[in-house]
Amino acid sequence: MAICGPSGCGKSTLLGLLGGLDVPTTGEVLWFGESISHLDEEARAAKRNGQLGFVFQSFQLLPQLSALENVMLPLALAGRAHEQSRAETLLEMVGLAKRSRHFPATLSGGEQQRVALARAFALSPRLLLADEPTGSLDAASGERVMALFFELQREHQTTVVVVTHDQSLAGRCDQLVQMRAGRIV
């Protein structure tokens, strides 16, 4: 599903609510049939672990960790640190096997985006939330990232909700939701 609309209309806020990063002032958010709106941050984080993946607009890579370590981070947090080969495979899929030991500061914006994408799929989440996954990329890099994004989505059978201004990306999604002034229209 793609969520589209003008800048400032609430798309990223909605994504934060859906991911339990923010809590609604009214109403509730359900994950897999269970309300998470009443849970504190620690409980929401525990429920997110392994179920939800994120691709943030600003990548949110840890600068002191290599590309490989950034992809391994969710595995380690889930008690699966022994699965380094999974992280290596994901980096190979995104074309960064030879850059796995590089730190974010030495990677281009497109490479950082691909590391973030690999990290998001590390735990094969049931739901992946992506905020402008091609927003900082040139057209050619954006097309490669989109193709990879949908390849990983199909391979992992992950439900994806993506916030985007990219009409090409939105057009590849099964559903399109338009927002204006904080409302779904």
mmCIF file of N, CA and C in Angstrom, residues 2 7 9 14 18 44-45 48 51 54 61 67 70 72 92 97-98 112 120 134 138 140-141 146 157 177:
data_model
loop_
_atom_site.group_PDB
_atom_site.id
_atom_site.type_symbol
_atom_site.label_atom_id
_atom_site.label_comp_id
_atom_site.label_asym_id
_atom_site.label_seq_id
_atom_site.Cartn_x
_atom_site.Cartn_y
_atom_site.Cartn_z
ATOM 1 N N ALA A 2 0.516 2.205 -0.814
ATOM 2 C CA ALA A 2 1.222 3.481 -0.837
ATOM 3 C C ALA A 2 0.329 4.540 -0.203
ATOM 4 N N SER A 7 3.407 17.448 0.994
ATOM 5 C CA SER A 7 4.258 17.574 2.180
ATOM 6 C C SER A 7 3.470 18.203 3.315
ATOM 7 N N CYS A 9 1.119 16.818 5.163
ATOM 8 C CA CYS A 9 -0.279 16.405 5.330
ATOM 9 C C CYS A 9 -0.464 15.331 6.391
ATOM 10 N N LEU A 14 1.276 9.407 10.321
ATOM 11 C CA LEU A 14 0.464 8.196 10.248
ATOM 12 C C LEU A 14 1.351 6.958 10.303
ATOM 13 N N LEU A 18 1.161 3.960 12.982
ATOM 14 C CA LEU A 18 0.995 2.562 12.579
ATOM 15 C C LEU A 18 2.104 1.684 13.148
ATOM 16 N N ARG A 44 5.433 -1.875 23.438
ATOM 17 C CA ARG A 44 5.256 -1.756 21.981
ATOM 18 C C ARG A 44 6.507 -2.235 21.256
ATOM 19 N N ALA A 45 7.683 -1.881 21.784
ATOM 20 C CA ALA A 45 8.938 -2.315 21.172
ATOM 21 C C ALA A 45 9.055 -3.837 21.191
ATOM 22 N N ARG A 48 6.851 -5.177 18.539
ATOM 23 C CA ARG A 48 7.373 -4.861 17.210
ATOM 24 C C ARG A 48 8.464 -5.839 16.796
ATOM 25 N N GLN A 51 8.198 -8.549 14.175
ATOM 26 C CA GLN A 51 6.913 -8.438 13.482
ATOM 27 C C GLN A 51 6.890 -7.266 12.499
ATOM 28 N N PHE A 54 11.190 -1.355 9.613
ATOM 29 C CA PHE A 54 11.112 0.047 9.228
ATOM 30 C C PHE A 54 12.213 0.388 8.248
ATOM 31 N N LEU A 61 20.887 4.630 10.336
ATOM 32 C CA LEU A 61 21.995 3.696 10.528
ATOM 33 C C LEU A 61 22.852 4.196 11.681
ATOM 34 N N ALA A 67 28.251 -1.639 7.813
ATOM 35 C CA ALA A 67 27.014 -2.007 7.118
ATOM 36 C C ALA A 67 26.526 -3.368 7.617
ATOM 37 N N ASN A 70 25.117 -3.084 11.112
ATOM 38 C CA ASN A 70 23.809 -2.421 11.088
ATOM 39 C C ASN A 70 22.712 -3.409 10.686
ATOM 40 N N MET A 72 22.911 -6.662 11.069
ATOM 41 C CA MET A 72 22.843 -7.679 12.119
ATOM 42 C C MET A 72 22.154 -7.189 13.386
ATOM 43 N N GLU A 92 24.367 -8.978 0.152
ATOM 44 C CA GLU A 92 24.658 -9.427 -1.211
ATOM 45 C C GLU A 92 23.470 -9.141 -2.122
ATOM 46 N N ALA A 97 27.772 -6.584 -0.861
ATOM 47 C CA ALA A 97 28.610 -7.600 -0.208
ATOM 48 C C ALA A 97 30.044 -7.107 -0.025
ATOM 49 N N LYS A 98 30.559 -6.404 -1.020
ATOM 50 C CA LYS A 98 31.946 -5.928 -0.944
ATOM 51 C C LYS A 98 32.092 -4.679 -0.077
ATOM 52 N N GLN A 112 23.602 3.679 1.627
ATOM 53 C CA GLN A 112 23.008 3.705 2.962
ATOM 54 C C GLN A 112 21.550 3.260 2.901
ATOM 55 N N ALA A 120 15.917 -3.759 7.347
ATOM 56 C CA ALA A 120 14.467 -3.849 7.553
ATOM 57 C C ALA A 120 13.942 -5.259 7.293
ATOM 58 N N THR A 134 12.727 5.958 -1.551
ATOM 59 C CA THR A 134 13.514 6.388 -2.711
ATOM 60 C C THR A 134 13.701 7.901 -2.729
ATOM 61 N N ASP A 138 18.681 9.349 -6.895
ATOM 62 C CA ASP A 138 18.449 9.771 -8.276
ATOM 63 C C ASP A 138 17.536 8.744 -8.945
ATOM 64 N N ALA A 140 17.772 6.627 -11.493
ATOM 65 C CA ALA A 140 18.297 5.287 -11.770
ATOM 66 C C ALA A 140 18.470 4.483 -10.486
ATOM 67 N N SER A 141 19.033 5.101 -9.451
ATOM 68 C CA SER A 141 19.196 4.409 -8.163
ATOM 69 C C SER A 141 17.843 4.106 -7.548
ATOM 70 N N MET A 146 13.700 0.364 -5.859
ATOM 71 C CA MET A 146 12.299 -0.075 -5.940
ATOM 72 C C MET A 146 12.206 -1.528 -6.374
ATOM 73 N N GLN A 157 7.199 -12.409 1.647
ATOM 74 C CA GLN A 157 5.749 -12.351 1.835
ATOM 75 C C GLN A 157 5.383 -11.321 2.908
ATOM 76 N N VAL A 177 -3.536 5.153 -0.978
ATOM 77 C CA VAL A 177 -4.302 5.977 -0.046
ATOM 78 C C VAL A 177 -3.801 7.402 -0.206
#
